[in-house]
Every structure is written in C-alpha cells, then in structure tokens.
C-alpha cells in the first residue's frame, strides 16, 4: 500500500478504488496507511464484494489498475484487460511477482511493467497524465487480447501437443527431466 500511496501522492487528482472490502476496521487501517503518506481518506473509495457483472461494470470507473506487489493479482489483471483497463505491474526476483506482468508482456504491453518502485510510480504518472495515449491503448485492448495466440484454442492445443511429444520423446530416450520451451 505504500507504493500505491506514492502513486496517489504523485497524482493529486486521482483516487483509489478498492473492491471486495466491506469490513470497516480494514478500511480504516488501509486509509491510515494512505493518510500517513499524505493521501486524504476521501480519495480512497471502497466497494463491497458484488456479483461478477457489477464488478466488471465497475471497471468503467477506473483508468488504470495498480497491481499489488510482491503478490500480484493475475485474475484481476485479466479482468481489467478484458474490460479495457491496463495494469501497472511491478516485478522483482520472485517468480510469483511476474504473474500479472507475464500477461502484460504476452500482449506486448512492456511499457506497463516496472522493475523497481520508482519506475512503478513513474509509469503510473506517465499513463495517467497522457490521456490520449491511454484512451488509444484502451480502445484497442479487447482486439489485442482476441488476437493473442493464447486465445486461439487450436494454437494452444498445438503447443500442448508439441510439449507432450517433446516430453515423451525425452522420456523414451532416457533423458533427464529438464526445462524446454515450446513456441506457439
């Protein structure tokens, strides 16, 4: 939350929307973290857990998703992308930190992946203050996702088939287990 607080401090007109948060004590603790960074409590807006359709519609109130770190939201990232909302991701040395970023990178959204805290804040500021570029990106997001090979069942099936064939070939040859790459 300290990182999110830095983003909000860098963007004084912005606000943070946090979903699936009904507990008043949790809300107060979160507001206190933001408050310690100089972010007014009124800029942190909470929504309770809601039906999926309402949750997805809530994305129309969001310009940019801020991924959590070091444990990102893979499903949240995908929901946002399907609704045309890109995610500002932060990666580190841990494998799990790459979950959301891997999706962004697969879609060619390298400019949304930060490798340190300062870059994370800079990228959020850059996109939030370049609304024409953000609007253009958002307008083409659904098509970008639909064009991705991972959304094409035949391509994915061919990749799985190639992986299974490679594993079987290696096993039959008595080779040790080791990593390999299958290109889609």
mmCIF file of C-alpha atoms in Angstrom:
data_model
loop_
_atom_site.group_PDB
_atom_site.id
_atom_site.type_symbol
_atom_site.label_atom_id
_atom_site.label_comp_id
_atom_site.label_asym_id
_atom_site.label_seq_id
_atom_site.Cartn_x
_atom_site.Cartn_y
_atom_site.Cartn_z
ATOM 1 C CA UNK A 1 0.000 0.000 0.000
ATOM 2 C CA UNK A 2 2.965 2.300 0.496
ATOM 3 C CA UNK A 3 3.683 2.020 -3.225
ATOM 4 C CA UNK A 4 0.072 2.787 -4.118
ATOM 5 C CA UNK A 5 0.254 5.740 -1.719
ATOM 6 C CA UNK A 6 3.257 7.062 -3.624
ATOM 7 C CA UNK A 7 1.288 6.841 -6.872
ATOM 8 C CA UNK A 8 -1.632 8.754 -5.381
ATOM 9 C CA UNK A 9 0.734 11.346 -3.924
ATOM 10 C CA UNK A 10 2.251 11.831 -7.399
ATOM 11 C CA UNK A 11 -1.228 12.215 -8.910
ATOM 12 C CA UNK A 12 -3.126 14.548 -6.563
ATOM 13 C CA UNK A 13 -6.319 14.460 -8.662
ATOM 14 C CA UNK A 14 -6.503 10.663 -8.621
ATOM 15 C CA UNK A 15 -8.357 8.348 -6.299
ATOM 16 C CA UNK A 16 -8.038 4.699 -5.387
ATOM 17 C CA UNK A 17 -10.950 2.302 -5.755
ATOM 18 C CA UNK A 18 -10.640 -0.902 -3.716
ATOM 19 C CA UNK A 19 -13.166 -3.674 -4.225
ATOM 20 C CA UNK A 20 -14.386 -6.579 -2.097
ATOM 21 C CA UNK A 21 -13.735 -4.635 1.083
ATOM 22 C CA UNK A 22 -16.730 -4.328 3.415
ATOM 23 C CA UNK A 23 -15.077 -4.525 6.834
ATOM 24 C CA UNK A 24 -14.954 -1.053 8.409
ATOM 25 C CA UNK A 25 -11.872 -1.832 10.532
ATOM 26 C CA UNK A 26 -9.926 -2.992 7.482
ATOM 27 C CA UNK A 27 -10.997 0.117 5.612
ATOM 28 C CA UNK A 28 -9.763 2.327 8.439
ATOM 29 C CA UNK A 29 -6.402 0.527 8.581
ATOM 30 C CA UNK A 30 -5.984 0.979 4.838
ATOM 31 C CA UNK A 31 -6.996 4.643 4.986
ATOM 32 C CA UNK A 32 -4.445 5.121 7.781
ATOM 33 C CA UNK A 33 -1.637 3.813 5.555
ATOM 34 C CA UNK A 34 -2.667 6.187 2.783
ATOM 35 C CA UNK A 35 -3.133 9.005 5.284
ATOM 36 C CA UNK A 36 0.409 8.528 6.604
ATOM 37 C CA UNK A 37 1.588 9.219 3.049
ATOM 38 C CA UNK A 38 -0.492 12.386 2.848
ATOM 39 C CA UNK A 39 -3.385 10.928 0.850
ATOM 40 C CA UNK A 40 -6.786 12.176 2.026
ATOM 41 C CA UNK A 41 -9.202 9.486 3.188
ATOM 42 C CA UNK A 42 -11.796 10.758 0.700
ATOM 43 C CA UNK A 43 -9.520 9.666 -2.159
ATOM 44 C CA UNK A 44 -9.689 6.002 -1.099
ATOM 45 C CA UNK A 45 -13.057 4.545 -2.108
ATOM 46 C CA UNK A 46 -14.212 1.089 -1.031
ATOM 47 C CA UNK A 47 -16.774 -1.194 -2.635
ATOM 48 C CA UNK A 48 -18.185 -4.397 -1.128
ATOM 49 C CA UNK A 49 -17.994 -7.774 -2.814
ATOM 50 C CA UNK A 50 -20.556 -7.814 -5.612
ATOM 51 C CA UNK A 51 -21.875 -10.024 -8.406
ATOM 52 C CA UNK A 52 -19.434 -10.514 -11.298
ATOM 53 C CA UNK A 53 -21.441 -8.393 -13.733
ATOM 54 C CA UNK A 54 -21.403 -5.453 -11.306
ATOM 55 C CA UNK A 55 -17.705 -5.966 -10.586
ATOM 56 C CA UNK A 56 -16.867 -5.886 -14.288
ATOM 57 C CA UNK A 57 -19.028 -2.781 -14.779
ATOM 58 C CA UNK A 58 -17.027 -1.096 -12.006
ATOM 59 C CA UNK A 59 -14.060 -1.101 -14.402
ATOM 60 C CA UNK A 60 -15.787 1.736 -16.284
ATOM 61 C CA UNK A 61 -14.874 3.938 -13.306
ATOM 62 C CA UNK A 62 -11.186 3.005 -13.481
ATOM 63 C CA UNK A 63 -8.454 4.387 -15.750
ATOM 64 C CA UNK A 64 -5.532 2.227 -14.619
ATOM 65 C CA UNK A 65 -5.233 -0.794 -12.338
ATOM 66 C CA UNK A 66 -2.355 -0.752 -9.868
ATOM 67 C CA UNK A 67 -1.105 -4.278 -9.358
ATOM 68 C CA UNK A 68 -0.198 -5.401 -5.860
ATOM 69 C CA UNK A 69 3.379 -6.352 -5.058
ATOM 70 C CA UNK A 70 5.022 -8.731 -4.315
ATOM 71 C CA UNK A 71 1.898 -10.875 -4.765
ATOM 72 C CA UNK A 72 0.113 -9.639 -7.900
ATOM 73 C CA UNK A 73 -3.439 -10.246 -8.987
ATOM 74 C CA UNK A 74 -3.354 -12.403 -12.105
ATOM 75 C CA UNK A 75 -7.116 -12.812 -12.379
ATOM 76 C CA UNK A 76 -7.678 -9.144 -11.569
ATOM 77 C CA UNK A 77 -5.194 -8.181 -14.279
ATOM 78 C CA UNK A 78 -7.028 -10.320 -16.822
ATOM 79 C CA UNK A 79 -10.436 -8.960 -15.828
ATOM 80 C CA UNK A 80 -9.125 -5.420 -16.190
ATOM 81 C CA UNK A 81 -7.595 -6.099 -19.588
ATOM 82 C CA UNK A 82 -10.813 -7.673 -20.866
ATOM 83 C CA UNK A 83 -12.610 -4.516 -19.744
ATOM 84 C CA UNK A 84 -10.035 -2.324 -21.499
ATOM 85 C CA UNK A 85 -8.177 -1.278 -18.356
ATOM 86 C CA UNK A 86 -4.398 -1.824 -18.361
ATOM 87 C CA UNK A 87 -2.489 -2.741 -15.214
ATOM 88 C CA UNK A 88 0.639 -1.077 -13.920
ATOM 89 C CA UNK A 89 2.714 -4.076 -12.743
ATOM 90 C CA UNK A 90 5.818 -4.284 -10.538
ATOM 91 C CA UNK A 91 8.161 -7.256 -10.829
ATOM 92 C CA UNK A 92 11.073 -8.421 -8.703
ATOM 93 C CA UNK A 93 13.255 -11.504 -8.259
ATOM 94 C CA UNK A 94 10.428 -13.786 -7.117
ATOM 95 C CA UNK A 95 8.621 -15.909 -9.685
ATOM 96 C CA UNK A 96 5.206 -15.032 -8.277
ATOM 97 C CA UNK A 97 5.824 -11.304 -8.783
ATOM 98 C CA UNK A 98 5.771 -11.895 -12.543
ATOM 99 C CA UNK A 99 2.205 -13.268 -12.704
ATOM 100 C CA UNK A 100 0.453 -10.097 -13.843
ATOM 101 C CA UNK A 101 3.473 -8.864 -15.789
ATOM 102 C CA UNK A 102 3.634 -12.097 -17.791
ATOM 103 C CA UNK A 103 0.143 -11.404 -19.105
ATOM 104 C CA UNK A 104 1.070 -7.835 -19.998
ATOM 105 C CA UNK A 105 4.273 -8.920 -21.719
ATOM 106 C CA UNK A 106 2.420 -11.601 -23.699
ATOM 107 C CA UNK A 107 0.174 -8.813 -25.020
ATOM 108 C CA UNK A 108 3.144 -6.620 -25.923
ATOM 109 C CA UNK A 109 2.479 -4.184 -23.069
ATOM 110 C CA UNK A 110 6.100 -3.940 -21.935
ATOM 111 C CA UNK A 111 5.652 -0.255 -21.139
ATOM 112 C CA UNK A 112 3.373 -1.233 -18.225
ATOM 113 C CA UNK A 113 5.944 -3.370 -16.388
ATOM 114 C CA UNK A 114 8.147 -1.699 -13.766
ATOM 115 C CA UNK A 115 11.299 -3.236 -12.316
ATOM 116 C CA UNK A 116 11.539 -1.027 -9.230
ATOM 117 C CA UNK A 117 9.314 1.196 -7.106
ATOM 118 C CA UNK A 118 10.401 4.467 -8.712
ATOM 119 C CA UNK A 119 9.669 3.130 -12.187
ATOM 120 C CA UNK A 120 6.260 1.888 -10.996
ATOM 121 C CA UNK A 121 5.328 5.389 -9.808
ATOM 122 C CA UNK A 122 6.789 6.983 -12.950
ATOM 123 C CA UNK A 123 4.836 4.672 -15.279
ATOM 124 C CA UNK A 124 1.576 5.254 -13.417
ATOM 125 C CA UNK A 125 2.146 9.009 -13.600
ATOM 126 C CA UNK A 126 3.120 8.851 -17.271
ATOM 127 C CA UNK A 127 -0.020 6.996 -18.321
ATOM 128 C CA UNK A 128 -2.383 8.897 -16.032
ATOM 129 C CA UNK A 129 -1.203 12.218 -17.458
ATOM 130 C CA UNK A 130 -1.189 11.165 -21.133
ATOM 131 C CA UNK A 131 -4.904 10.594 -21.544
ATOM 132 C CA UNK A 132 -4.886 10.482 -25.389
ATOM 133 C CA UNK A 133 -2.311 7.650 -25.351
ATOM 134 C CA UNK A 134 -4.203 5.850 -22.580
ATOM 135 C CA UNK A 135 -7.514 6.193 -24.439
ATOM 136 C CA UNK A 136 -5.950 4.856 -27.640
ATOM 137 C CA UNK A 137 -4.477 1.869 -25.843
ATOM 138 C CA UNK A 138 -7.735 1.135 -24.053
ATOM 139 C CA UNK A 139 -9.783 1.355 -27.254
ATOM 140 C CA UNK A 140 -7.740 -1.434 -28.834
ATOM 141 C CA UNK A 141 -7.318 -3.620 -25.758
ATOM 142 C CA UNK A 142 -10.069 -6.160 -26.460
ATOM 143 C CA UNK A 143 -8.795 -6.693 -30.016
ATOM 144 C CA UNK A 144 -5.234 -7.056 -28.727
ATOM 145 C CA UNK A 145 -6.438 -9.806 -26.390
ATOM 146 C CA UNK A 146 -8.523 -11.535 -29.056
ATOM 147 C CA UNK A 147 -5.536 -11.537 -31.446
ATOM 148 C CA UNK A 148 -3.270 -13.181 -28.872
ATOM 149 C CA UNK A 149 -2.347 -16.797 -29.710
ATOM 150 C CA UNK A 150 -3.309 -17.874 -26.183
ATOM 151 C CA UNK A 151 -6.918 -17.000 -27.051
ATOM 152 C CA UNK A 152 -6.857 -19.312 -30.078
ATOM 153 C CA UNK A 153 -7.673 -22.877 -28.966
ATOM 154 C CA UNK A 154 -6.048 -24.546 -31.980
ATOM 155 C CA UNK A 155 -2.768 -22.728 -31.361
ATOM 156 C CA UNK A 156 -2.819 -23.620 -27.660
ATOM 157 C CA UNK A 157 -3.690 -27.255 -28.464
ATOM 158 C CA UNK A 158 -0.827 -27.437 -30.980
ATOM 159 C CA UNK A 159 1.535 -26.047 -28.346
ATOM 160 C CA UNK A 160 0.360 -28.595 -25.777
ATOM 161 C CA UNK A 161 0.712 -31.381 -28.341
ATOM 162 C CA UNK A 162 4.273 -30.285 -29.122
ATOM 163 C CA UNK A 163 5.106 -30.143 -25.401
ATOM 164 C CA UNK A 164 3.704 -33.627 -24.728
ATOM 165 C CA UNK A 165 5.517 -35.034 -27.763
ATOM 166 C CA UNK A 166 8.799 -33.489 -26.594
ATOM 167 C CA UNK A 167 8.326 -34.871 -23.057
ATOM 168 C CA UNK A 168 7.514 -38.336 -24.424
ATOM 169 C CA UNK A 169 10.489 -38.287 -26.795
ATOM 170 C CA UNK A 170 12.839 -37.298 -23.985
ATOM 171 C CA UNK A 171 11.406 -39.936 -21.643
ATOM 172 C CA UNK A 172 11.701 -42.684 -24.291
ATOM 173 C CA UNK A 173 15.330 -41.687 -24.904
ATOM 174 C CA UNK A 174 16.059 -41.932 -21.159
ATOM 175 C CA UNK A 175 16.967 -38.271 -20.921
ATOM 176 C CA UNK A 176 16.715 -36.481 -17.567
ATOM 177 C CA UNK A 177 13.899 -34.092 -16.842
ATOM 178 C CA UNK A 178 14.826 -30.529 -17.788
ATOM 179 C CA UNK A 179 13.081 -27.367 -18.857
ATOM 180 C CA UNK A 180 12.359 -26.667 -22.509
ATOM 181 C CA UNK A 181 10.412 -24.108 -24.480
ATOM 182 C CA UNK A 182 7.549 -24.593 -26.901
ATOM 183 C CA UNK A 183 6.874 -21.692 -29.223
ATOM 184 C CA UNK A 184 3.266 -21.008 -30.184
#
